[in-house]
Each structure stands twice: as C-alpha cells, then as structure tokens.
Coordinates of C-alpha atoms in Angstrom, one line a residue:
X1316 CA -12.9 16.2 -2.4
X1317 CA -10.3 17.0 -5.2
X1318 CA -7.6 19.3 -3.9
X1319 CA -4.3 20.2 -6.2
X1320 CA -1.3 19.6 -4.2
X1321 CA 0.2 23.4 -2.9
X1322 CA 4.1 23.5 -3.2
X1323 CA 5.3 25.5 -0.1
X1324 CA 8.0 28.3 -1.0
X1325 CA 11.4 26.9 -0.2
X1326 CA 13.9 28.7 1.6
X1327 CA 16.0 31.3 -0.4
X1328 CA 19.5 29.8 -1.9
X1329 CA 21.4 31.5 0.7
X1330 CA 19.7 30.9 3.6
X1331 CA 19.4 26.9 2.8
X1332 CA 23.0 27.1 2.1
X1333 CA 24.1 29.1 5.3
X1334 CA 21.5 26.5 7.4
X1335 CA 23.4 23.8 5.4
X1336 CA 26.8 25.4 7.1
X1337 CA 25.5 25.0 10.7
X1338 CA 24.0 21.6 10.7
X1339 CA 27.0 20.4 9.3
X1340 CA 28.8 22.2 11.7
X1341 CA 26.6 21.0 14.7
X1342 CA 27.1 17.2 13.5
X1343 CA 30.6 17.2 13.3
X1344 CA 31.1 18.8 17.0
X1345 CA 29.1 15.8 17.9
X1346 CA 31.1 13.5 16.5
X1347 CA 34.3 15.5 17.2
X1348 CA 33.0 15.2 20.7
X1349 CA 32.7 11.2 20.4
X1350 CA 36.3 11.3 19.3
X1351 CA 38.6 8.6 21.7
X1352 CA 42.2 10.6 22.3
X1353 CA 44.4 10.7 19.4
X1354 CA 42.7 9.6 16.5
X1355 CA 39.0 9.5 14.6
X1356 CA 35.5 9.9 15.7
X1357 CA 33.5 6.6 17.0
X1358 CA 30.3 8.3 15.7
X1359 CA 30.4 10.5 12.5
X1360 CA 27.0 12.2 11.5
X1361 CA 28.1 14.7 9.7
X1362 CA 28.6 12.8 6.3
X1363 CA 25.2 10.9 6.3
X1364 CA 23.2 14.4 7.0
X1365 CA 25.4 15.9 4.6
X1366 CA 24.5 13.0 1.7
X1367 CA 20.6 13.3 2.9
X1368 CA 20.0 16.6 2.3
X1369 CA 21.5 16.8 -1.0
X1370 CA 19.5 13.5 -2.1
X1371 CA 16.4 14.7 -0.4
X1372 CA 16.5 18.2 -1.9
X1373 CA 17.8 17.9 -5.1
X1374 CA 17.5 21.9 -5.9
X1375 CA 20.3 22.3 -2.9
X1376 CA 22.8 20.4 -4.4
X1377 CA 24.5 22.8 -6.4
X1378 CA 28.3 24.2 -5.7
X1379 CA 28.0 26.6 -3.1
X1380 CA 26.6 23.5 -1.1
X1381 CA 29.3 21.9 -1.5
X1382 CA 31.5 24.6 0.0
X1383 CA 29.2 25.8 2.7
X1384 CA 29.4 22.0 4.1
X1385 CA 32.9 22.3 3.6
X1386 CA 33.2 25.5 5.7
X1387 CA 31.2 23.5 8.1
X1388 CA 33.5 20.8 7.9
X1389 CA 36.6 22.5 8.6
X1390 CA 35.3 25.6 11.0
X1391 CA 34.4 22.7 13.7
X1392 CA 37.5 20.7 13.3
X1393 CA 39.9 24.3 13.6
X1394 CA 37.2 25.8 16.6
X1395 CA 38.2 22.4 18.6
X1396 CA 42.3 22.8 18.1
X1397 CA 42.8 20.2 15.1
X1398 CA 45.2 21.3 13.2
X1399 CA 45.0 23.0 9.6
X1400 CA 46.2 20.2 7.7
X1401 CA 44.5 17.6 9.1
X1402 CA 41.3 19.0 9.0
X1403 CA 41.6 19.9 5.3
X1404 CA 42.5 16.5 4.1
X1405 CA 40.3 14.6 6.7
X1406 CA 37.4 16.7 5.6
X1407 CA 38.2 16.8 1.8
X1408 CA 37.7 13.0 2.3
X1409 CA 34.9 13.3 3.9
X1410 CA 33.3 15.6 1.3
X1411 CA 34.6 13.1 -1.6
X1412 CA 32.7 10.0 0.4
X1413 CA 29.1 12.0 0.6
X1414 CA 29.2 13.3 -3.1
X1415 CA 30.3 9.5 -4.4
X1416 CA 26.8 8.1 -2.7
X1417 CA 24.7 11.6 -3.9
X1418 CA 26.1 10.7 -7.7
X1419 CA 24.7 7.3 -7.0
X1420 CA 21.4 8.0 -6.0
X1421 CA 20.9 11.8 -7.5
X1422 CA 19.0 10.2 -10.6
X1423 CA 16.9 7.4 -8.7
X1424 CA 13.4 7.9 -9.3
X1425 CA 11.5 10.0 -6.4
X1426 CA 9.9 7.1 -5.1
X1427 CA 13.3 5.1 -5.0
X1428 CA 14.8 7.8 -2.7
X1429 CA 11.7 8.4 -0.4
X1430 CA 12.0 4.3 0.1
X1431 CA 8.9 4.3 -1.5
X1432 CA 9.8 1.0 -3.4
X1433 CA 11.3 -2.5 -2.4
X1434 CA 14.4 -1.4 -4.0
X1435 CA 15.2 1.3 -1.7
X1436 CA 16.9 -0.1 0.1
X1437 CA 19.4 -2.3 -1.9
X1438 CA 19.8 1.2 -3.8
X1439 CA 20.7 2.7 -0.5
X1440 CA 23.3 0.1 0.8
X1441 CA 25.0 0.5 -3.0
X1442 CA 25.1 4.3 -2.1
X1443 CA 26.9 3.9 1.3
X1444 CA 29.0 1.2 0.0
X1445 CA 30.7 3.8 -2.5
X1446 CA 30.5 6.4 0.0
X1447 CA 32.5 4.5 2.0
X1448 CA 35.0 2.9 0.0
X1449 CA 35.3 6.7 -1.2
X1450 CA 36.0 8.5 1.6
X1451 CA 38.1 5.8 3.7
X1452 CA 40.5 5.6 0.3
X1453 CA 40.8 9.2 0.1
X1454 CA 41.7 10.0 4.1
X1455 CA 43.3 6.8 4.6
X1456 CA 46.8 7.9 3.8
X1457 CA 46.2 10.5 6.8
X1458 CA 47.0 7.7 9.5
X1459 CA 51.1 7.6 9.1
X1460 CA 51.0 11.3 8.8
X1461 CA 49.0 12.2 11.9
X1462 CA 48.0 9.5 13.8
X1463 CA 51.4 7.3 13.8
X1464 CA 49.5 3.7 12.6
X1465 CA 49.5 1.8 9.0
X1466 CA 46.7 3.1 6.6
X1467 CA 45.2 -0.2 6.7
X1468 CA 44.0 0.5 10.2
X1469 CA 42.0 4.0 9.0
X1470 CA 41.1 2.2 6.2
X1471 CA 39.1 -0.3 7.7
X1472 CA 37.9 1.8 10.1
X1473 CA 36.7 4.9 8.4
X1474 CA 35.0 2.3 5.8
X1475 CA 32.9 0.5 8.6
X1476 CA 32.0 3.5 10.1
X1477 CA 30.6 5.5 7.9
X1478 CA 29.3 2.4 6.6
X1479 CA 27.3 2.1 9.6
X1480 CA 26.3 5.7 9.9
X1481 CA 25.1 6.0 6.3
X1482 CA 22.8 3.0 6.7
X1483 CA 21.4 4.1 10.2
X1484 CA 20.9 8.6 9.6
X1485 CA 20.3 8.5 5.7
X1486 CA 17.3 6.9 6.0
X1487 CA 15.5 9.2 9.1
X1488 CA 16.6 12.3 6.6
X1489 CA 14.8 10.3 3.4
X1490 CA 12.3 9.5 4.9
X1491 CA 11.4 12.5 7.4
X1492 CA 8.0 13.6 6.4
X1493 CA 7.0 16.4 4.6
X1494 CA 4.9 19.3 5.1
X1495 CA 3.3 19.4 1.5
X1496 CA 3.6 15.6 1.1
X1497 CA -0.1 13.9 0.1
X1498 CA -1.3 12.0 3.4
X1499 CA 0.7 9.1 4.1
X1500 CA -0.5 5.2 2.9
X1501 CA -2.1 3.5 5.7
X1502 CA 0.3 1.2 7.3
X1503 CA -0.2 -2.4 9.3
X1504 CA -1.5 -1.0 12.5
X1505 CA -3.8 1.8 11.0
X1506 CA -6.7 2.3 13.3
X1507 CA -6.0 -0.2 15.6
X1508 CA -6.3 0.4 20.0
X1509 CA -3.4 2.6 20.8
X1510 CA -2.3 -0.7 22.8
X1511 CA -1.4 -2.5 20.2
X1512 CA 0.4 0.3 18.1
X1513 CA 2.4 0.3 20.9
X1514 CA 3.0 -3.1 21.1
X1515 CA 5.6 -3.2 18.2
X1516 CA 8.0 -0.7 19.7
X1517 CA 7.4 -2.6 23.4
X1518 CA 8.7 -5.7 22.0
X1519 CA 12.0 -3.8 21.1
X1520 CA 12.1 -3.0 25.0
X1521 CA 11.7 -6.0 26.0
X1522 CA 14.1 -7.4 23.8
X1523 CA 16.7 -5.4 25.3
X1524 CA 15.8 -6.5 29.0
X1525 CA 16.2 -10.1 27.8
X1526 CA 19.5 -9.0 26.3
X1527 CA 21.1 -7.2 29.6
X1528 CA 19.6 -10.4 31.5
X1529 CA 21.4 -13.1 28.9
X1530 CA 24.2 -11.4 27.4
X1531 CA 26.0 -13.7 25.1
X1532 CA 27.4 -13.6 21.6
X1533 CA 24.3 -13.6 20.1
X1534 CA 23.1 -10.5 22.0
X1535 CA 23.2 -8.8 18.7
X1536 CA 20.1 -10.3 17.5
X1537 CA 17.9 -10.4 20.3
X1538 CA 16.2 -7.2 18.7
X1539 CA 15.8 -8.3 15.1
X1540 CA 11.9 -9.6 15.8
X1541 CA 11.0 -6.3 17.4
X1542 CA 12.7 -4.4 14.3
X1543 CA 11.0 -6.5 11.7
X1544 CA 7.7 -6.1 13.7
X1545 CA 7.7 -1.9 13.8
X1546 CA 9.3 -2.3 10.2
X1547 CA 5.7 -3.9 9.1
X1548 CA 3.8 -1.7 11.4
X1549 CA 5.5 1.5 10.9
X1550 CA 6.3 3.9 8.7
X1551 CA 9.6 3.8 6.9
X1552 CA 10.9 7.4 9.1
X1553 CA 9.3 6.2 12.2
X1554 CA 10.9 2.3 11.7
X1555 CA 14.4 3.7 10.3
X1556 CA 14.6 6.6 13.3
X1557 CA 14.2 3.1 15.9
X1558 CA 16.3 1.2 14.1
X1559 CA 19.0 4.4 14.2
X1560 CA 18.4 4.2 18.1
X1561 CA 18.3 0.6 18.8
X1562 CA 21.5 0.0 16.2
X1563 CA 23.4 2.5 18.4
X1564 CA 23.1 1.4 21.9
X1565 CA 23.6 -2.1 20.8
X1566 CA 26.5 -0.9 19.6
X1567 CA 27.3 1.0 22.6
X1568 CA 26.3 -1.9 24.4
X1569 CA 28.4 -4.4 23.1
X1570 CA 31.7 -2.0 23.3
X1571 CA 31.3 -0.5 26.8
X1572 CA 34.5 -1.8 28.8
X1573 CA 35.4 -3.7 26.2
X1574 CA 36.4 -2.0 23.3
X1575 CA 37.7 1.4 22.2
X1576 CA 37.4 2.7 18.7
X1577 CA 40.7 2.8 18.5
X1578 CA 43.4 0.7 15.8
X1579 CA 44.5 -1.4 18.5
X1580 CA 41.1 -2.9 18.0
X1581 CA 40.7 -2.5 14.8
X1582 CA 39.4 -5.9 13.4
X1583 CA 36.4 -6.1 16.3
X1584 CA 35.5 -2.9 15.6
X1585 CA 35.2 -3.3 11.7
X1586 CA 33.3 -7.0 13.1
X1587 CA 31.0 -5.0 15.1
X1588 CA 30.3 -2.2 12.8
X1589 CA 29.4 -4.3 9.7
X1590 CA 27.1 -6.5 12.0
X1591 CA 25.3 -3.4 13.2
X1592 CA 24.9 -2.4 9.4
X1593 CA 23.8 -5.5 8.9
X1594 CA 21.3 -5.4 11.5
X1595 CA 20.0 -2.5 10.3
X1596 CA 19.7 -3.5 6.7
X1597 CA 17.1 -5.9 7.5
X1598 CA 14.5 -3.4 9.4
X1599 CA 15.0 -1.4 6.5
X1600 CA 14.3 -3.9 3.4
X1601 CA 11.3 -4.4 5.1
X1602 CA 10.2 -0.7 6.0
X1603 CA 10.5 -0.5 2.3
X1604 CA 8.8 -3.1 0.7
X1605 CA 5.6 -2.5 3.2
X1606 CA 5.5 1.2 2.3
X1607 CA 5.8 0.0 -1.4
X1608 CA 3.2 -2.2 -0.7
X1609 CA 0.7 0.4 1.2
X1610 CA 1.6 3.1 -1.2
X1611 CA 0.0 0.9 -4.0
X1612 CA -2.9 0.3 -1.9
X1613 CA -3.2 3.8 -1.7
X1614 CA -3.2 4.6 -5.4
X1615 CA -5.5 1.3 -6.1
X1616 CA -8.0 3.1 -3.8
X1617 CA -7.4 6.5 -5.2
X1618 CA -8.1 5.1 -8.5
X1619 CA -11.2 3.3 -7.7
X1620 CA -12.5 6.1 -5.5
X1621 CA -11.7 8.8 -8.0
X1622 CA -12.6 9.8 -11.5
X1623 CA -9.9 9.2 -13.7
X1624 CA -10.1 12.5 -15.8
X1625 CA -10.9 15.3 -13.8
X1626 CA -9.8 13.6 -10.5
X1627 CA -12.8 14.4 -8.5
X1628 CA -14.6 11.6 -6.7
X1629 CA -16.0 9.0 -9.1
X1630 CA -19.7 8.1 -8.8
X1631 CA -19.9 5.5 -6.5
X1632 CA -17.2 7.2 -4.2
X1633 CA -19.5 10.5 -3.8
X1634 CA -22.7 9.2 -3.4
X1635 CA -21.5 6.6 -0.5
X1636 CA -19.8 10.0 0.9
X1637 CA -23.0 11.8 0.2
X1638 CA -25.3 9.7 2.1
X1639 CA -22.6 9.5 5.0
X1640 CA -23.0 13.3 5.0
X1641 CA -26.9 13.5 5.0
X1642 CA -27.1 11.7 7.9
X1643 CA -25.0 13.6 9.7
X1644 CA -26.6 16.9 8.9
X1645 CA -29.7 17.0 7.7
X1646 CA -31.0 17.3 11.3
X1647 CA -29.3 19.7 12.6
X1648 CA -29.8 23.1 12.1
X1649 CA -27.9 24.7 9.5
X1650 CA -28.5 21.1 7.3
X1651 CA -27.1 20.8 4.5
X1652 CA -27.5 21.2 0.3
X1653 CA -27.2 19.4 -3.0
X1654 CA -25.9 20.9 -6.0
X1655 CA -26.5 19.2 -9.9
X1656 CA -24.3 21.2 -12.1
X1657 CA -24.1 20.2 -15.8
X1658 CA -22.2 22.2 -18.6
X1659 CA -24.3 24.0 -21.5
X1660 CA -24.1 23.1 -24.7
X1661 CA -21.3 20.4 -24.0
X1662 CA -22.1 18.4 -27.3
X1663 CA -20.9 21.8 -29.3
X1664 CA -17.4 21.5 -27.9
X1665 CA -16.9 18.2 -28.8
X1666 CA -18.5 18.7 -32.3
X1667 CA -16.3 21.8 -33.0
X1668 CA -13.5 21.8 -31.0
X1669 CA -13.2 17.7 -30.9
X1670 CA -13.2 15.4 -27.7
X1671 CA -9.8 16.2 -26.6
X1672 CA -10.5 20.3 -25.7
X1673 CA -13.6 18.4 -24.6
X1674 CA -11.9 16.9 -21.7
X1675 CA -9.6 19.6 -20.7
X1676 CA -12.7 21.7 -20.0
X1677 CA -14.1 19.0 -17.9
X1678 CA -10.5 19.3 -16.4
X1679 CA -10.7 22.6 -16.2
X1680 CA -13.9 23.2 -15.2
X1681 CA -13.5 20.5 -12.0
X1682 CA -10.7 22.2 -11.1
X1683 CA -12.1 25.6 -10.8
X1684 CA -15.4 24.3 -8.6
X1685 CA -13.0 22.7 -6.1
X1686 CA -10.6 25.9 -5.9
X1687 CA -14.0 27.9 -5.5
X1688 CA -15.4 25.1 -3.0
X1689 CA -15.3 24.8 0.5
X1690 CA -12.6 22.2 2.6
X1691 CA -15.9 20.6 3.7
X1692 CA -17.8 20.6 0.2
X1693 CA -17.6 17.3 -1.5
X1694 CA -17.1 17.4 -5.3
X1695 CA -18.0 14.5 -8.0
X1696 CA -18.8 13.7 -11.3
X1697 CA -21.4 11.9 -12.2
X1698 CA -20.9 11.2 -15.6
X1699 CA -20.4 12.6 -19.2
X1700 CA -20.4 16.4 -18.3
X1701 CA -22.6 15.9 -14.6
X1702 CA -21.2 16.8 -11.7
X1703 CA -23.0 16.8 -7.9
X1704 CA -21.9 18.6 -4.7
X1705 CA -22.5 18.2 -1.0
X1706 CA -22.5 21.5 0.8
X1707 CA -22.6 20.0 4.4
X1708 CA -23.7 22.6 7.1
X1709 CA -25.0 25.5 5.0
X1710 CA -28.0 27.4 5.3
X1711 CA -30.1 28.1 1.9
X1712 CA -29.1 31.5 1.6
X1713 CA -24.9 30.1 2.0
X1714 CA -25.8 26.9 -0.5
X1715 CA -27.0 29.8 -2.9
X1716 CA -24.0 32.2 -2.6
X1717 CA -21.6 28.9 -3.3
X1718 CA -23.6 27.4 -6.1
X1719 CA -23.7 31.2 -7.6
X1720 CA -19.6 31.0 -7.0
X1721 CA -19.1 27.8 -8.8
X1722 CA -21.3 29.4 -11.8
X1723 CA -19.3 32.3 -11.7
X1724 CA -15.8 31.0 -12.1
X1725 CA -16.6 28.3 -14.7
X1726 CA -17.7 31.6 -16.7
X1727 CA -14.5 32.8 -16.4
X1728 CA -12.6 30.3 -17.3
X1729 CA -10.9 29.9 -20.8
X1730 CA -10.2 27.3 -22.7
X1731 CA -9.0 26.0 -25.9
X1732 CA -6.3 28.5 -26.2
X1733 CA -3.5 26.8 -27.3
X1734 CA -1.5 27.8 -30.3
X1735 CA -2.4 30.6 -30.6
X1736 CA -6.4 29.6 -31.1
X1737 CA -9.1 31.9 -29.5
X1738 CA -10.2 31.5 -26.3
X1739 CA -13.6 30.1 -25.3
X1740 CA -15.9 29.9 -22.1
X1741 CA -18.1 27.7 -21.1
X1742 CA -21.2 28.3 -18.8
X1743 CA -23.0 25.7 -16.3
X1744 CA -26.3 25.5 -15.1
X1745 CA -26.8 24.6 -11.1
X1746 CA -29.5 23.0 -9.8
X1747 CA -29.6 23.5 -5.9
X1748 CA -32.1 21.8 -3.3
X1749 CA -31.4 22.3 0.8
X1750 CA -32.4 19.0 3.1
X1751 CA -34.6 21.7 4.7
X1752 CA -37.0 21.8 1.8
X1753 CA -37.8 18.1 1.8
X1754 CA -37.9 17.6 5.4
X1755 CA -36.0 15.6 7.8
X1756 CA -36.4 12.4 6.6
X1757 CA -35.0 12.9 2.9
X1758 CA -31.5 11.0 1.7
X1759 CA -29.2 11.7 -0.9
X1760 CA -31.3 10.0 -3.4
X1761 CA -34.2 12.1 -2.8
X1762 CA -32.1 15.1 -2.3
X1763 CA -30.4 14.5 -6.2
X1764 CA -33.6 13.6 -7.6
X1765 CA -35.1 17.3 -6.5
X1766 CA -31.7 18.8 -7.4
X1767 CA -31.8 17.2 -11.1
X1768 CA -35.3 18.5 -11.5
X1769 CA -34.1 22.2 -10.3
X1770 CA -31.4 21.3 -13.0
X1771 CA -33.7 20.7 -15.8
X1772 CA -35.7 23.9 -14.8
X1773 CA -32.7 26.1 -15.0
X1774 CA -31.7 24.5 -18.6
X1775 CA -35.5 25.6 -19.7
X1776 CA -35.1 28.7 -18.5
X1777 CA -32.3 29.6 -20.8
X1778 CA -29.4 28.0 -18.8
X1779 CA -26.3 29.8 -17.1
X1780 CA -28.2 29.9 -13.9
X1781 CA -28.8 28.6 -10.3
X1782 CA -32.5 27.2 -9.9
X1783 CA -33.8 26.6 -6.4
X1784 CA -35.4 23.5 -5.9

C-alpha cells in the first residue's frame, strides 16, 4: 500500500562533526600504520572517507567539517611523533585533494552520486582524477624538505595512490545503504537458490586460486570475469565493497617481496597503482549501469502498479493483490474485510472549486486513509473518486473500528486553503463487507460487489457513514 517516505532525524551538527573528527582520525592511524620507514603511507583511507561523507551528506559539508577533519588529520600524524611541520603541510594537501573532488561532484544530481546512473562512474573517476592531481601538486614540494628525494617522485606517487584509493573507498561510502532509503531495485540474481547468488562471489575465489597456481604478468586480470559477474549480479555497495577487497590483495599480492612503496620504486608502483584503478573502474561502470538499469525497472513497475495521482495502487495492481489476500485469509479465523469508500458530493468540488483542488483532495484524502491504515491494509483507487481496501486478518467488529477511522480523518481534513481561501472538508461514505458474511467460498469480486452495495446504502442513507454489508 502507499506509504510516504519517513526522513529519520539526523545527528546534531556537533556531534556529526565531532564523529567526522574520529573517523578521520581512525583512517589515518591506519594508513600511518601502513607507512614504509621514512616516507608516505602505502594505503591512505583517510582522504576517500573524508570526500564520501561530504558528497554523501551534503548538509555536513559546511566549514567546521572542514576543520574537524583537519583536527583529525593532524591529531594522528602529531600522536604518532611526525613532526609539526610536516603534518601541517602534508595534511593541508590532503585536505585541498578531498575538497577539489567534493567541488566536482557536490552538484551532481542525487542519483549521479548514489551511482544510480551509467554515468556514475565516469563522473567519479573525473572526481578522483582532480583530487589527485590536487593534492599530489600541493604536498609534492614536501619531498626535498623532509624526505630527502626530487618532488617528482611524491608526485607520482601521492597522485597514483590516492588515485587508487578514491576509486576503490568512495564508492562503498556512496553507495552504503541507507536506513530511510525506498527498497532497493531488484538486481540479476533476485530470488534465485542461495547457490547461485553465491556463485558470482565463488568465481572471484576461484579466480585467485588460479592466480597463486599460474602467477605471471597477466595475474592482474585473472579476477576481471568474477568482478564483472558480481557487478551484474550485485548491488553497486555490495560489488564496489569486493572490488575494494579483491583490488587490494591483488595489490598486495603483486608487491609482496617485490616491491616497497618507496621512491626507489617509484615508476612500478605508479604502474601498479594505475592498473589496479584500472581494474576497478571496470566492476564499477558496470555496477552502475545495472543499477541504472534495475532502478528503471523499478520505477516502470511502480508506475504501472500505481495510480499516478494519489500514488496508491492502481486498479489492476489491487485487485490482483486483493484476490492474493482472500485466499489467504478468508479461511482462517479472524478472515478478512473489504472496504468501498467513495467521496460525497465529489462533482461539487470540481464545479466550484475547479478540477485542480479536485485532485489535491483525492491527494489528500489517499494520503490520510493510508496514514490512518494498517502496515497490512492494502489501499487503491478504483477510479474517479472510488477507492477499495483489504483489511486482511480482521474480525468484523476491527474492519468496523478502521473503516470508522478512515471516515473520521478524511472529515478532518482541509483543503483548498491556499491564498488565503477558506478551508473546506470533505466527507466519505464506507461501505464494509467481512468474508465471514458471504461464507468461505467468496473472492474479491464477490466480496466488492457486496461492499459497493453496502456503499450505495450508506449514500441513501444520507452519506458520511460506514454501512455493514
């Protein structure tokens, strides 16, 4: 049945901001941590969380954000001994690199930035490109200062790392899900045996067995089929957060005993970095396009299923529901009822008032039934100023007390208030019949046709009433 969305109450400013000011300063011990002796960290998080958060909540990024990450920053780099210059400039770079990719994607449509849409992800890669180029340029002249090498080194360095990590955390943040988010669009493997939604993600483990077995320059690759596969079967947070973990120990992988992050090796590691980007990049497009794809499934079938003024289930929709409901519970004890509800007098409003305060009381009016209904109820309209409801498991004497709710707060309701015009109400009249009354072997049909009849009673009898059928 219709439902409006609910908007859960966000953390107060401070306490985001303060929460802001830990996780950045959790990420950078990690990556403070994954530092090789005497110069940067081979795994960074700390930017990419930073640039997520301020893309994915848009209300956080305002200036004391800014500096609570920055406190962040710098209270993990001077609690580990680095000293006070260092960890000013390195992090002021740092800063500048995450706020260069939020001013590229702060004004992306919604869906652009939940990689909701095929472009996502070409939007994303420009975002960590800048990023990037950003922060490497600003922290690059750091290297003949403290770490005793040419700023050419840092720079191609810091540029391929964070390259790397922007295109392998930003998207798990994006795309984490969200507890007031409408039910995600059905991807490839909805409903299928739990083997074979496993089978995507087994292919990835098997990939890497093959890869240990053969080794080889092309190594790298070996994984790309089982990416692509959970990309199409997956969700873009559940395919992004394996492609994060996969991209990684590939990485890992392929540098254990042979490289160190360091600038004596300095070209393979810029190699190795881009390739993982790369490798990532592809997973991604994909995860994208299919959740671009399902999500316009979803709204196809939400349009077809759902009446496209009031947003309660179109005719067709509810009575399939219906009789999928009557089967269920018309034989066991409780049963179930049938409501008819049609507004009084509807033709006046549209005469007086005009067709358009016409339809925002048919709005209004659907609205108010489904606040007033239960989670079970199912709602519809079944044309002009008709609307039907199921009350699954409900005894007479509950079917009465919800059809005398309905009547009740559609009473209440004003409309046609605007401008300073006077309000008006409207009334309905509720025609109720319980599966009870017509035995077990009634279906919906039968069940609306007693209902309508307990309608028209209820209009004869002066209207602005519930009528027993």
């Amino acid at each position: 049945m219709y439902r409006p969305f609910v908007i859960h109450r966000p953390l107060s400013p401070p306490m985001a901001w303060l929460g802001l000011a830990l996780l950045i300063f959790a990420a950078c011990l990690v990556g403070i941590f994954a530092r090789p002796i005497g110069f940067l960290s081979a795994f960074w998080p700390a930017n990419a969380l930073l640039l997520g958060l301020l893309v994915r909540y848009p209300t956080l990024a305002r200036p004391p954000a800014w500096v609570a990450a920055a406190v962040g920053y710098v209270a993990a780099d001077l609690v580990t001994g680095s000293h006070w210059g260092m960890a000013l400039w390195l992090n002021a770079a740092n800063l500048l690199g995450a706020t260069a990719g939020w001013l590229v994607l702060r004004r992306l449509d919604e869906g652009i930035r939940r990689l909701q849409r095929t472009v996502s992800a070409l939007y994303l890669l420009l975002a960590a490109l800048a990023a990037s180029a950003v922060g490497a340029l600003a922290g690059c002249g750091a290297a003949p200062v403290y770490f005793n090498t040419p700023w050419t080194d840092l720079l191609s360095l810091w540029f391929s790392t964070e390259l790397m990590n922007y295109m392998l955390i930003v998207p798990v943040v994006l795309a984490a899900p969200r507890a007031d988010a409408p039910p995600p669009a059905p991807q490839g493997l909805q409903g299928v045996p739990l083997f074979w939604r496993l089978a995507p993600v087994s292919s990835l483990l098997l990939a890497e067995g093959v890869r240990t077995v053969i080794g080889g320059p092309g190594m790298l690759a070996f994984v790309v089929p089982g990416l692509l596969w959970c990309a199409l079967s997956y969700s873009p947070f559940i395919s992004s957060l394996l492609s994060l973990v996969v991209c990684l120990w590939t990485m890992a992988g392929v540098a254990t005993g042979v490289l160190n992050f360091t600038p004596a090796h300095a070209s393979d590691v810029f190699s190795l970095r881009v390739g993982v980007t790369l490798l990532a990049l592809g997973p991604l497009a994909v995860a994208c396009a299919s959740a671009a794809r399902a999500e316009a499934l979803r709204r196809l079938d939400h349009a077809v299923r759902h009446d496209d003024l009031t947003g309660v289930l179109a005719r067709r929709a509810f009575l399939e529901q219906g009789e999928r409901l009557v089967a269920r519970y018309q034989r066991e004890s409780a049963g179930l009822a049938v409501l008819m509800v049609d507004v009084d007098h509807f033709k006046q409003v549209n005469d007086q008032l005009g067709h358009g305060a016409g339809d925002q009381l048919l709005i209004g009016i659907a609205q108010a039934m489904a606040s007033a209904l239960r989670p079970q109820d199912v709602l519809g309209r079944l044309g002009g100023e008709e609307f039907a409801v199921v009350l699954p498991d409900a005894s007479p004497a509950e079917a009465h007390a919800i059809a005398e709710r309905l009547r009740k707060v559609v009473e209440q309701l004003p409309f046609g208030a605007e401008g300073g015009a006077p309000q008006h109400h409207a009334t309905v009249s509720v025609g109720l019949v319980h599966s009870a009354s017509l035995g077990g072997d009634s279906d919906m049909e039968m069940l609306l046709l007693a209902a309508d009849a307990a309608l028209y009673r209820a209009k004869a009898q002066g209207r602005n009433q519930v009528m027993m059928g």
